[in-house]
């Protein structure tokens, strides 16, 4: 491993009450959300596609565009979004984050699916993106035909929400963060838009084992036995894949869905990372885009989230860190150390980098295999249906004689317990169906007690935060939620506004498929559950799982009938699509778009940067060794010197898996440490490491300016072991 340390920049409030709430909410919610490019010839040989024999040979092809753009944002000081751990702020880059866009057009209609390496799509983020798209393209890209989805990495930046709860747990609304994500998503759509050309789509499906585990099996077992008996596993093992080619059969891109949490990088990580799903994208794109650096090249490979609510990549399961014994089955705690000691382990144990690598490789290998085998051509019309729904007031027809209803948002006590992928610090446990007088008393004093109506509606959930009744300084949770389906031929993509558990996703797929096929216009519909889309509303469990009140049930914010309400609404969209009546759907109540002046930030402004005495910004503090030998480990370089051209060529960037950029702040001073893990494939020769950055310095009494700096290591050699 080549390692260098460089003097770096230092990237570095509402009223007192908000600060108090900030601290309290942080303490009790550590587990909060643990919850198509101009065409170049594809460099790898693609298998010869076979056409569906029942389809007409002269049917017009789709117009297809693919695009990818960086959406990383500032990798310093900004909280990472996922574990709701305030100490988990960005301090460098493990891998860069990207938005990947796919556009399909049949000459009369157009649909767009975007998946971005972020924790989830927020309502604010979606509204900002749609505003930018309207300025550029008019009404071409709209709320009904654009789906935005997040991969659910827990190592992407936060700060892009407009509701109070999410702002508190990610230090507010952070403009540099949301700007980077909005720009990245819009740019990926721009690139896809410019690259549109005639092409074809093929679908493939298969199973992937040893890559996900149900982290709440007790809740799953509360589903009816006859329903459970229809499935082989308590997690979905299916990978659904769409292959995009031009008319010559050359690959343009791939889009797949698989249900697993992107939490292989655990809550101790402080580097921006795309986690396991991002690594799968990295591997396939590097294999297809030969000669290009990561994040570059024409082929776009996207691995999108699905019904991952209870699906963990930590497949060895939960163990007590202090004893090595299994955790308590019912509440995932340990006799000594409680919840915090109960930690789920990945395939490589506690090594989060290898865990990410193994799960990512598993997903990549299965997708690569399915991509090569994809023969079933997708043909048919395009549809897009969308509504806004007030999820706090939906009446659900449970059967011929009984109805239920959704509730104002609320979080239960077990929400604060977190999960085995990242437990809470306080004395909350999963599976709590009774409140705690101590915590309830603190809640009542600070925030007020939940109303009887809300408590009754959410039974058996003991309410910790009645967020639907909390409106200062802004509503704590959304009421207006997007429901949306797009179809490409027989493929229906259902945009889920949160994290659906395994069985919830299965019920949604079955209901939508049934509704599409009931009218006779769809045959053998393939329904895909796309997770973390358009707006974040925490979890969506089945009614039966809700009764157990583990973390997922406690985080089902609209009450026990949440899933039934979504099934009812998605059935309505599917029926409209099947009858070709999407335009007749009522839009529903529009969501709020709060003014920037209404949003708050708890992130201090970056201070003026300082450097140690007798040093300069970009000065190398720790020299590289003069030579490194490639051994049986993972190593890499950044720039290699070519004698024939007398030029330095970039061979890796901070988007590369093999590089790690650590940024450590110490007051107004900070250090950047860059690690390159040299791979066996590295060529012998001369290399160097370079670092680029910015620092803030004072100019005059009041003015500050941002200055660029660069640090360069000594030249060192890489040689082969003899």
XYZ file of C-alpha atoms in Angstrom:
722
model
C 0.000 0.000 0.000
C 1.303 3.427 -0.983
C 0.319 5.986 1.621
C 0.933 9.724 1.757
C -0.108 12.428 4.191
C -0.593 16.036 3.047
C -1.445 19.348 4.724
C -5.012 19.988 3.683
C -7.866 22.379 3.908
C -10.202 22.571 6.915
C -13.791 22.238 5.777
C -14.719 23.140 8.856
C -28.247 27.978 14.276
C -31.444 28.024 15.203
C -32.798 28.965 18.649
C -31.731 27.171 21.819
C -34.842 24.967 21.778
C -33.959 23.490 18.397
C -30.493 22.715 19.664
C -31.989 20.845 22.602
C -34.304 18.928 20.289
C -31.326 18.247 18.031
C -29.419 16.579 20.846
C -32.417 14.634 22.127
C -33.496 13.412 18.704
C -29.950 12.377 17.860
C -29.569 10.403 21.035
C -32.726 8.379 20.530
C -32.561 7.800 16.785
C -29.169 6.341 15.955
C -30.851 3.677 13.837
C -33.143 6.107 11.969
C -32.860 4.905 8.456
C -30.917 1.707 8.955
C -33.072 1.532 7.947
C -28.293 6.059 -20.306
C -23.914 9.688 -23.308
C -22.927 9.856 -27.007
C -22.607 6.262 -28.183
C -19.218 4.630 -28.410
C -18.726 1.092 -29.614
C -19.007 -1.366 -26.736
C -15.571 -2.783 -26.055
C -16.687 -6.283 -25.052
C -18.326 -8.853 -27.298
C -22.075 -8.964 -26.734
C -23.992 -12.236 -27.243
C -26.176 -12.321 -30.336
C -29.697 -11.487 -29.170
C -32.614 -13.683 -30.118
C -35.947 -12.061 -30.934
C -39.173 -13.210 -29.338
C -40.697 -15.419 -32.099
C -44.186 -14.098 -31.373
C -43.142 -10.476 -31.985
C -43.249 -8.865 -35.406
C -39.783 -8.439 -36.938
C -40.525 -4.938 -38.238
C -41.953 -3.483 -35.045
C -40.449 -0.071 -34.364
C -37.664 -0.139 -31.750
C -37.588 2.080 -28.712
C -35.492 5.226 -28.529
C -33.060 4.740 -25.653
C -30.701 7.057 -23.803
C -28.368 6.344 -20.899
C -26.344 8.734 -18.752
C -24.195 8.890 -15.637
C -22.966 11.892 -13.651
C -21.160 12.550 -10.378
C -23.319 13.530 -7.402
C -20.773 13.169 -4.581
C -20.914 16.577 -2.929
C -18.582 18.005 -0.245
C -16.793 15.081 1.478
C -16.000 16.911 4.679
C -17.985 17.849 7.800
C -21.416 17.045 6.272
C -23.281 14.253 8.094
C -23.670 10.954 6.302
C -27.296 9.949 5.762
C -28.532 6.605 6.985
C -27.510 5.720 10.516
C -28.529 9.057 12.065
C -25.263 9.040 14.003
C -24.114 12.625 14.517
C -20.522 11.505 14.932
C -20.633 9.972 11.447
C -19.708 13.037 9.422
C -17.962 12.887 6.065
C -14.179 12.803 6.371
C -12.970 11.747 2.924
C -13.871 9.536 -0.031
C -13.878 5.775 -0.341
C -15.731 5.798 -3.696
C -17.464 8.610 -5.540
C -21.246 8.695 -5.871
C -23.057 8.708 -9.221
C -26.527 9.246 -10.630
C -27.485 6.896 -13.475
C -30.367 7.712 -15.818
C -32.281 5.622 -18.360
C -34.691 7.162 -20.883
C -37.087 5.087 -23.016
C -39.249 6.659 -25.762
C -41.635 4.973 -28.220
C -42.262 8.014 -30.387
C -45.342 9.157 -28.493
C -44.491 8.700 -24.814
C -41.312 8.865 -22.763
C -40.362 7.482 -19.341
C -37.273 8.034 -17.198
C -35.804 5.970 -14.372
C -32.945 7.359 -12.325
C -31.080 5.626 -9.535
C -28.568 7.633 -7.526
C -25.942 6.582 -4.983
C -27.726 8.274 -2.085
C -29.581 7.062 0.963
C -32.995 7.842 -0.439
C -34.792 10.438 -2.539
C -36.399 13.165 -0.474
C -39.453 15.164 -1.475
C -37.378 18.351 -1.547
C -34.771 16.729 -3.800
C -37.412 15.497 -6.247
C -39.145 18.883 -6.396
C -35.801 20.651 -6.988
C -34.889 18.217 -9.797
C -38.292 18.587 -11.475
C -37.975 22.394 -11.335
C -34.578 22.226 -13.066
C -35.897 19.823 -15.701
C -38.877 22.081 -16.413
C -36.561 25.065 -16.990
C -34.495 23.019 -19.483
C -37.091 20.873 -21.203
C -40.528 22.360 -20.542
C -43.076 19.629 -19.830
C -41.047 16.794 -21.389
C -39.915 15.446 -18.016
C -42.617 15.600 -15.362
C -43.669 14.151 -12.045
C -45.654 11.398 -13.805
C -42.918 10.061 -16.140
C -39.752 10.521 -14.057
C -38.907 8.146 -11.214
C -36.035 9.026 -8.895
C -34.685 6.218 -6.711
C -31.857 5.903 -4.164
C -29.556 2.898 -3.790
C -29.827 3.332 -0.013
C -26.135 3.677 0.679
C -25.738 4.819 4.271
C -22.461 6.553 3.372
C -23.815 9.303 1.145
C -24.291 12.889 2.276
C -27.344 14.120 4.150
C -28.821 17.599 4.361
C -31.299 17.443 1.464
C -34.613 17.264 3.326
C -37.285 19.845 4.149
C -39.052 18.154 7.055
C -37.891 18.867 10.598
C -37.116 15.319 11.771
C -34.739 14.681 8.881
C -33.203 18.133 9.198
C -32.484 17.590 12.893
C -30.823 14.228 12.348
C -28.634 15.480 9.468
C -27.770 18.945 10.865
C -30.348 20.777 8.800
C -30.759 21.750 5.163
C -27.264 21.851 3.639
C -27.217 23.684 0.306
C -23.845 22.384 -1.003
C -25.068 18.843 -0.417
C -28.464 19.091 -2.128
C -26.998 21.209 -4.939
C -24.476 18.487 -5.782
C -27.163 15.793 -5.832
C -29.633 17.863 -7.883
C -26.909 18.810 -10.385
C -25.746 15.201 -10.665
C -29.226 13.813 -11.266
C -30.099 16.515 -13.816
C -26.756 16.072 -15.598
C -27.256 12.307 -15.859
C -30.661 12.956 -17.453
C -29.067 15.584 -19.757
C -26.485 13.035 -20.941
C -29.149 10.369 -21.462
C -31.297 12.910 -23.335
C -28.438 13.813 -25.684
C -27.524 10.162 -26.298
C -30.982 8.937 -27.349
C -30.880 6.531 -30.300
C -32.917 3.564 -31.583
C -32.309 0.446 -29.553
C -33.753 -2.631 -27.928
C -34.433 -3.825 -24.409
C -34.125 -7.375 -23.121
C -35.184 -8.738 -19.774
C -33.622 -11.462 -17.660
C -34.330 -12.835 -14.172
C -32.499 -15.114 -11.786
C -31.838 -15.946 -8.156
C -28.933 -14.670 -6.049
C -28.047 -16.566 -2.899
C -25.817 -15.730 0.074
C -26.205 -11.983 -0.346
C -29.088 -11.014 1.945
C -30.525 -12.094 5.275
C -33.776 -11.194 6.996
C -32.855 -9.098 10.043
C -36.354 -9.330 11.560
C -37.315 -12.995 11.076
C -39.661 -12.941 14.057
C -41.761 -10.252 12.360
C -41.745 -12.167 9.069
C -43.013 -15.299 10.828
C -46.101 -13.384 11.962
C -47.320 -13.330 8.331
C -49.880 -16.049 7.504
C -48.326 -19.498 7.099
C -50.181 -20.140 3.834
C -48.640 -16.957 2.421
C -45.149 -17.755 3.659
C -45.405 -21.262 2.209
C -45.589 -19.811 -1.311
C -41.975 -18.666 -1.020
C -38.673 -20.463 -0.493
C -37.070 -17.768 1.621
C -37.858 -14.956 4.030
C -35.971 -12.536 1.752
C -36.384 -11.999 -1.986
C -33.522 -13.624 -3.886
C -34.703 -12.492 -7.334
C -32.584 -10.245 -9.524
C -34.575 -8.565 -12.314
C -32.461 -7.055 -15.101
C -33.064 -4.916 -18.172
C -30.391 -4.941 -20.893
C -30.221 -1.939 -23.245
C -28.579 -2.264 -26.678
C -28.406 -0.303 -29.913
C -29.823 -1.816 -33.122
C -26.487 -3.547 -33.808
C -26.750 -5.367 -30.499
C -23.936 -3.392 -28.857
C -24.528 -2.795 -25.186
C -25.573 0.641 -23.967
C -26.423 -0.132 -20.386
C -27.977 -2.330 -17.766
C -30.507 -1.695 -15.012
C -31.198 -4.251 -12.306
C -33.050 -4.530 -9.006
C -32.143 -6.621 -5.973
C -33.342 -6.409 -2.382
C -30.488 -5.725 0.034
C -29.582 -2.887 2.365
C -26.482 -0.945 1.334
C -25.011 -1.120 4.829
C -21.903 -3.237 4.289
C -20.016 -0.056 5.176
C -21.056 0.243 8.798
C -21.823 3.134 11.130
C -18.136 3.610 12.054
C -17.281 4.574 8.453
C -16.672 8.261 7.779
C -15.750 8.132 4.097
C -18.278 8.843 1.349
C -19.001 5.457 -0.221
C -21.470 3.941 -2.692
C -21.322 0.705 -0.674
C -22.126 -2.751 -2.097
C -24.549 -1.688 -4.855
C -22.131 1.008 -5.998
C -19.253 -1.465 -6.083
C -21.338 -3.760 -8.334
C -21.847 -0.796 -10.701
C -18.130 -0.015 -10.532
C -17.145 -3.584 -11.486
C -19.514 -3.923 -14.447
C -18.787 -0.445 -15.793
C -15.027 -1.006 -15.527
C -15.379 -4.309 -17.368
C -17.470 -2.784 -20.140
C -15.706 0.578 -20.399
C -12.204 -0.701 -21.085
C -9.610 2.071 -21.072
C -11.806 4.507 -19.138
C -11.409 5.731 -15.592
C -14.186 4.985 -13.099
C -17.266 7.084 -13.747
C -16.329 7.516 -17.426
C -17.170 5.630 -20.621
C -20.394 4.977 -22.550
C -21.772 1.913 -20.762
C -23.957 2.625 -17.745
C -24.604 -0.109 -15.189
C -27.121 0.615 -12.447
C -28.007 -1.533 -9.474
C -31.194 -0.177 -7.928
C -32.876 -0.878 -4.619
C -36.003 -2.946 -4.161
C -38.026 -4.247 -1.184
C -35.017 -4.210 1.135
C -36.734 -3.129 4.344
C -35.777 -6.236 6.311
C -32.970 -7.495 4.003
C -29.453 -7.099 5.385
C -26.111 -7.829 3.645
C -24.729 -8.986 7.002
C -25.411 -12.617 6.179
C -23.622 -14.167 9.155
C -26.299 -12.684 11.355
C -26.257 -10.893 14.715
C -23.846 -11.820 17.503
C -22.900 -10.271 20.816
C -19.591 -8.510 20.192
C -18.396 -9.124 23.744
C -19.190 -12.843 23.989
C -19.479 -14.105 20.407
C -22.833 -15.691 21.269
C -26.008 -15.129 19.213
C -28.137 -12.153 20.216
C -31.549 -12.545 21.784
C -33.923 -13.644 19.021
C -36.893 -11.507 20.012
C -35.332 -8.130 20.785
C -31.797 -8.368 19.280
C -29.949 -7.494 22.459
C -27.178 -8.991 24.593
C -27.213 -9.883 28.296
C -24.274 -7.547 28.877
C -24.104 -4.395 26.781
C -27.675 -4.528 25.472
C -28.475 -3.393 21.941
C -25.130 -1.792 21.195
C -23.315 -5.092 21.659
C -25.638 -6.915 19.219
C -23.985 -6.498 15.835
C -24.733 -8.334 12.586
C -21.660 -9.572 10.753
C -21.062 -9.635 7.015
C -19.379 -12.478 5.101
C -15.936 -11.143 6.103
C -16.893 -10.591 9.724
C -16.235 -7.081 10.970
C -14.110 -5.952 7.968
C -16.515 -3.551 6.274
C -14.353 -3.046 3.191
C -14.195 -6.767 2.446
C -17.881 -7.156 3.299
C -18.699 -4.471 0.743
C -16.412 -6.117 -1.783
C -17.869 -9.612 -1.340
C -21.544 -8.617 -1.477
C -20.874 -6.217 -4.372
C -19.020 -8.933 -6.300
C -21.872 -11.377 -5.720
C -24.398 -8.926 -7.137
C -22.103 -8.007 -10.047
C -21.400 -11.627 -11.026
C -25.088 -12.589 -11.056
C -26.011 -9.503 -13.069
C -23.194 -10.107 -15.538
C -24.434 -13.665 -16.047
C -28.041 -12.536 -16.518
C -26.954 -9.739 -18.861
C -25.164 -12.274 -21.070
C -28.205 -14.551 -21.091
C -30.830 -11.856 -21.689
C -32.926 -12.980 -24.680
C -36.517 -11.984 -23.864
C -37.120 -8.780 -25.778
C -39.268 -6.148 -24.113
C -41.811 -4.685 -26.495
C -45.007 -2.749 -26.198
C -46.418 0.644 -25.272
C -45.186 2.967 -22.546
C -47.316 4.251 -19.707
C -46.809 6.566 -16.747
C -49.237 7.128 -13.887
C -48.756 9.341 -10.823
C -50.763 10.770 -7.972
C -50.132 12.697 -4.800
C -51.890 11.140 -1.839
C -52.598 12.456 1.632
C -51.305 9.373 3.452
C -52.599 10.580 6.816
C -56.214 10.144 5.757
C -56.756 7.107 3.513
C -59.736 4.854 4.156
C -58.891 1.238 3.362
C -61.464 -1.400 2.437
C -60.233 -4.381 4.422
C -63.049 -6.714 3.383
C -66.735 -6.545 2.394
C -67.792 -5.268 5.810
C -64.780 -3.611 7.436
C -62.636 -0.594 6.721
C -59.469 0.768 8.248
C -57.628 4.032 7.924
C -54.169 5.450 7.930
C -52.865 7.709 10.677
C -50.998 10.916 11.223
C -47.265 10.045 11.203
C -45.703 8.693 14.376
C -42.605 6.729 15.365
C -42.643 4.011 17.986
C -40.241 3.315 20.831
C -38.463 0.560 18.874
C -37.541 3.131 16.253
C -34.954 4.398 18.728
C -33.586 0.871 19.220
C -32.207 0.776 15.691
C -31.388 -2.529 14.011
C -28.720 -5.199 14.102
C -27.079 -3.237 11.258
C -26.697 -0.290 13.623
C -28.209 -0.271 17.100
C -29.165 2.595 19.345
C -27.152 3.890 22.304
C -29.956 4.106 24.861
C -32.127 1.583 26.673
C -34.675 1.012 23.934
C -35.342 -2.476 22.589
C -36.864 -3.882 19.419
C -40.302 -5.405 19.826
C -41.539 -2.860 22.381
C -45.356 -2.760 22.561
C -45.448 -0.692 25.730
C -44.073 2.776 26.385
C -41.427 3.761 28.907
C -42.471 6.278 31.604
C -39.010 7.882 31.692
C -38.749 8.584 27.964
C -42.452 9.352 27.635
C -42.072 11.945 30.376
C -39.160 13.634 28.595
C -41.131 13.589 25.354
C -44.198 15.113 26.970
C -42.137 17.893 28.586
C -40.265 18.806 25.414
C -42.664 18.006 22.589
C -46.050 17.306 24.082
C -47.932 14.051 24.477
C -49.540 12.265 21.507
C -53.278 12.746 21.181
C -55.574 9.889 22.152
C -56.745 9.698 18.540
C -53.206 9.183 17.247
C -52.371 6.672 19.945
C -55.497 4.644 19.182
C -54.864 4.781 15.429
C -51.312 3.431 15.777
C -52.047 0.557 18.182
C -50.181 -1.535 19.227
C -47.332 0.940 18.619
C -46.277 2.828 21.741
C -45.593 6.289 20.314
C -42.238 7.898 21.018
C -42.630 10.850 18.642
C -46.054 11.922 17.388
C -44.471 13.648 14.398
C -47.770 14.210 12.583
C -48.785 16.510 15.424
C -45.456 18.375 15.490
C -45.257 21.361 13.157
C -42.556 23.661 14.595
C -40.579 25.116 12.952
C -41.893 23.047 10.016
C -43.817 19.774 9.824
C -41.715 16.936 11.156
C -42.944 14.380 8.617
C -44.645 14.540 5.191
C -48.371 14.064 4.740
C -48.502 14.295 0.920
C -46.791 11.326 -0.711
C -46.077 10.318 -4.342
C -47.431 7.043 -5.726
C -46.226 6.239 -9.255
C -45.950 3.429 -11.811
C -44.243 3.444 -15.203
C -44.512 0.574 -17.669
C -42.203 -0.424 -20.524
C -44.047 -3.090 -22.477
C -44.954 -5.767 -19.902
C -42.491 -4.443 -17.313
C -44.130 -2.364 -14.588
C -41.866 -0.363 -12.270
C -43.630 0.529 -9.029
C -42.035 3.516 -7.285
C -42.177 2.854 -3.541
C -41.800 5.959 -1.315
C -39.805 4.204 1.386
C -38.460 0.860 2.533
C -40.797 -2.074 1.971
C -40.181 -5.326 3.780
C -39.897 -8.586 1.843
C -43.532 -9.634 2.236
C -44.866 -6.110 1.680
C -43.039 -6.021 -1.666
C -44.438 -9.426 -2.607
C -47.998 -8.269 -1.893
C -47.504 -5.103 -3.942
C -46.135 -7.084 -6.905
C -49.025 -9.536 -6.775
C -51.679 -6.814 -6.527
C -50.288 -4.687 -9.373
C -49.779 -7.715 -11.622
C -53.349 -8.857 -10.963
C -54.762 -5.411 -11.758
C -52.728 -4.985 -14.959
C -53.704 -8.408 -16.307
C -57.390 -8.182 -15.273
C -58.263 -5.935 -18.233
C -56.609 -8.232 -20.803
C -54.274 -5.496 -22.062
C -51.245 -6.956 -20.223
C -50.082 -10.539 -20.460
C -47.406 -11.972 -18.165
C -46.720 -8.609 -16.584
C -43.375 -8.397 -14.783
C -43.739 -6.128 -11.771
C -40.619 -4.577 -10.256
C -40.601 -2.989 -6.828
C -38.268 0.013 -6.922
C -37.387 1.244 -3.443
C -36.567 4.619 -1.883
C -38.360 6.574 -4.638
C -39.495 10.195 -4.882
C -40.031 10.836 -1.158
C -38.889 9.140 2.038
C -41.488 7.855 4.494
C -39.407 5.354 6.480
C -40.682 1.745 6.423
C -43.702 -0.148 5.111
C -44.443 -3.437 6.852
C -47.365 -5.803 6.517
C -50.195 -5.487 9.041
C -48.990 -8.682 10.708
C -45.364 -7.548 10.935
C -46.539 -4.242 12.385
C -48.012 -6.061 15.376
C -44.532 -7.246 16.453
C -43.207 -3.678 16.583
C -39.585 -4.336 15.779
C -37.667 -1.431 14.250
C -39.378 -1.718 10.854
C -42.883 -1.770 12.353
C -42.124 1.081 14.741
C -40.899 3.053 11.701
C -44.051 2.437 9.647
C -45.231 5.979 10.231
C -48.788 5.951 8.854
C -49.961 3.123 11.074
C -50.888 -0.564 10.745
C -52.875 -0.117 7.501
C -50.070 1.666 5.629
C -49.404 -1.230 3.248
C -53.103 -1.771 2.543
C -53.418 1.922 1.658
C -50.477 1.718 -0.745
C -51.848 -1.470 -2.345
C -55.177 0.308 -2.859
C -53.521 3.349 -4.429
C -51.143 1.353 -6.657
C -54.059 -0.818 -7.800
C -55.786 2.389 -8.894
C -52.752 3.451 -10.930
C -52.414 -0.023 -12.473
C -56.094 -0.059 -13.433
C -55.762 3.352 -15.095
C -52.713 2.118 -17.054
C -54.465 -1.084 -18.124
C -57.430 0.964 -19.359
C -55.150 3.630 -20.912
C -56.757 6.282 -18.711
C -53.758 7.678 -16.838
C -54.674 11.224 -17.884
C -57.995 10.901 -16.083
C -56.378 10.277 -12.709
C -56.850 13.148 -10.246
C -53.482 14.689 -9.399
C -54.228 14.869 -5.707
C -53.059 17.529 -3.218
C -49.680 19.012 -4.133
C -46.896 18.772 -1.547
C -45.416 21.892 0.036
C -42.211 23.503 -1.212
C -40.875 25.476 1.700
C -38.879 28.644 1.104
C -35.149 28.489 1.754
C -35.678 31.087 4.488
C -37.929 28.620 6.324
C -35.299 25.884 6.333
C -32.557 25.788 8.909
C -28.995 24.538 9.132
C -27.187 23.368 12.246
C -23.889 23.001 10.370
C -21.419 25.751 11.315
C -19.881 27.777 8.492
C -16.418 26.628 7.447
C -13.763 28.435 9.445
C -10.654 30.081 8.044
C -8.080 27.341 7.519
C -4.774 27.263 9.307
C -1.605 25.276 8.786
C 1.164 24.191 11.099
C 4.108 26.592 11.544
C 6.770 26.420 8.813
C 4.538 24.459 6.416
C 2.520 25.277 3.288
C -0.837 24.007 2.050
C -0.258 20.898 -0.044
C 3.086 20.159 1.569
C 3.804 16.463 1.821
C 4.096 15.413 5.453
C 4.789 11.712 5.066
C 6.962 10.553 2.181
C 6.215 7.484 0.098
C 8.767 4.711 0.035
C 11.043 4.721 -3.055
C 9.700 1.385 -4.296
C 6.740 -0.940 -3.723
C 6.454 -4.593 -4.635
C 3.126 -6.037 -5.785
C 2.193 -8.814 -3.396
C -0.884 -10.927 -2.928
C -2.926 -8.005 -1.614
C -5.099 -5.228 -3.022
C -2.952 -2.197 -3.983
C -3.256 0.670 -6.495
C -1.657 3.808 -7.939
C -2.890 7.093 -9.400
C -0.447 8.423 -12.060
C 2.088 6.411 -14.035
C 5.014 7.886 -15.976
C 5.398 6.819 -19.619
C 8.944 7.136 -20.942
C 7.811 7.058 -24.591
C 5.650 10.169 -24.210
C 7.322 11.759 -21.186
C 3.839 12.231 -19.718
C 2.106 11.233 -16.508
C -1.089 9.284 -17.201
C -3.889 9.101 -14.638
C -4.640 5.473 -13.886
C -6.877 5.921 -10.844
C -8.950 8.663 -9.234
C -10.808 8.934 -5.963
C -13.693 7.172 -7.746
C -11.573 4.032 -7.833
C -12.277 1.260 -5.399
C -8.565 0.928 -4.637
C -8.056 4.477 -3.369
C -9.049 5.822 0.007
C -8.987 9.508 0.828
C -9.154 10.343 4.523
C -9.675 13.916 5.681
C -9.063 14.512 9.367
C -9.806 17.854 10.965
C -8.120 19.187 14.068
C -9.598 22.573 14.884
C -8.742 24.940 12.044
C -6.042 22.583 10.801
C -6.545 19.339 8.901
C -4.616 16.542 7.222
C -5.418 14.508 4.117
C -4.199 10.932 4.079
C -4.305 9.121 0.737
C -4.029 5.362 0.507
C -3.530 3.428 -2.716
C -3.857 -0.325 -2.462
C -1.715 -1.588 -5.362
C -3.404 -4.415 -7.368
C -1.665 -7.430 -8.856
C -2.559 -6.035 -12.291
C -0.432 -2.912 -11.744
C 2.343 -2.513 -14.308
C 5.885 -2.037 -13.126
C 7.108 1.546 -13.447
C 7.277 4.975 -11.853
C 4.241 6.429 -10.094
C 3.239 9.431 -8.059
C 0.321 10.471 -5.879
C -1.276 13.872 -6.307
C -3.803 15.679 -4.136
C -5.907 18.705 -5.062
C -7.962 20.798 -2.693
C -9.090 24.213 -1.518
C -8.640 26.185 1.654
C -10.278 29.299 3.050
C -8.132 32.263 4.039
C -8.936 35.705 5.344
C -8.560 38.722 3.011
C -8.766 41.894 4.950
C -10.858 42.187 8.096
C -14.204 40.766 6.962
C -13.640 39.111 3.585
C -12.562 35.505 3.095
C -11.473 33.846 -0.150
C -11.214 30.223 -1.298
C -7.776 29.275 -2.640
C -6.684 26.170 -4.544
C -3.697 24.068 -3.591
C -1.971 20.906 -4.833
C 0.247 18.330 -3.177
C 2.485 15.884 -5.032
C 4.301 12.907 -3.575
C 7.795 11.818 -4.453
C 8.111 9.519 -7.441
C 8.184 5.883 -6.419
C 8.479 2.631 -8.311
C 6.219 -0.396 -8.470
C 7.975 -3.641 -9.314
C 6.912 -7.252 -9.650
C 7.776 -9.797 -7.006
C 10.388 -12.151 -8.407
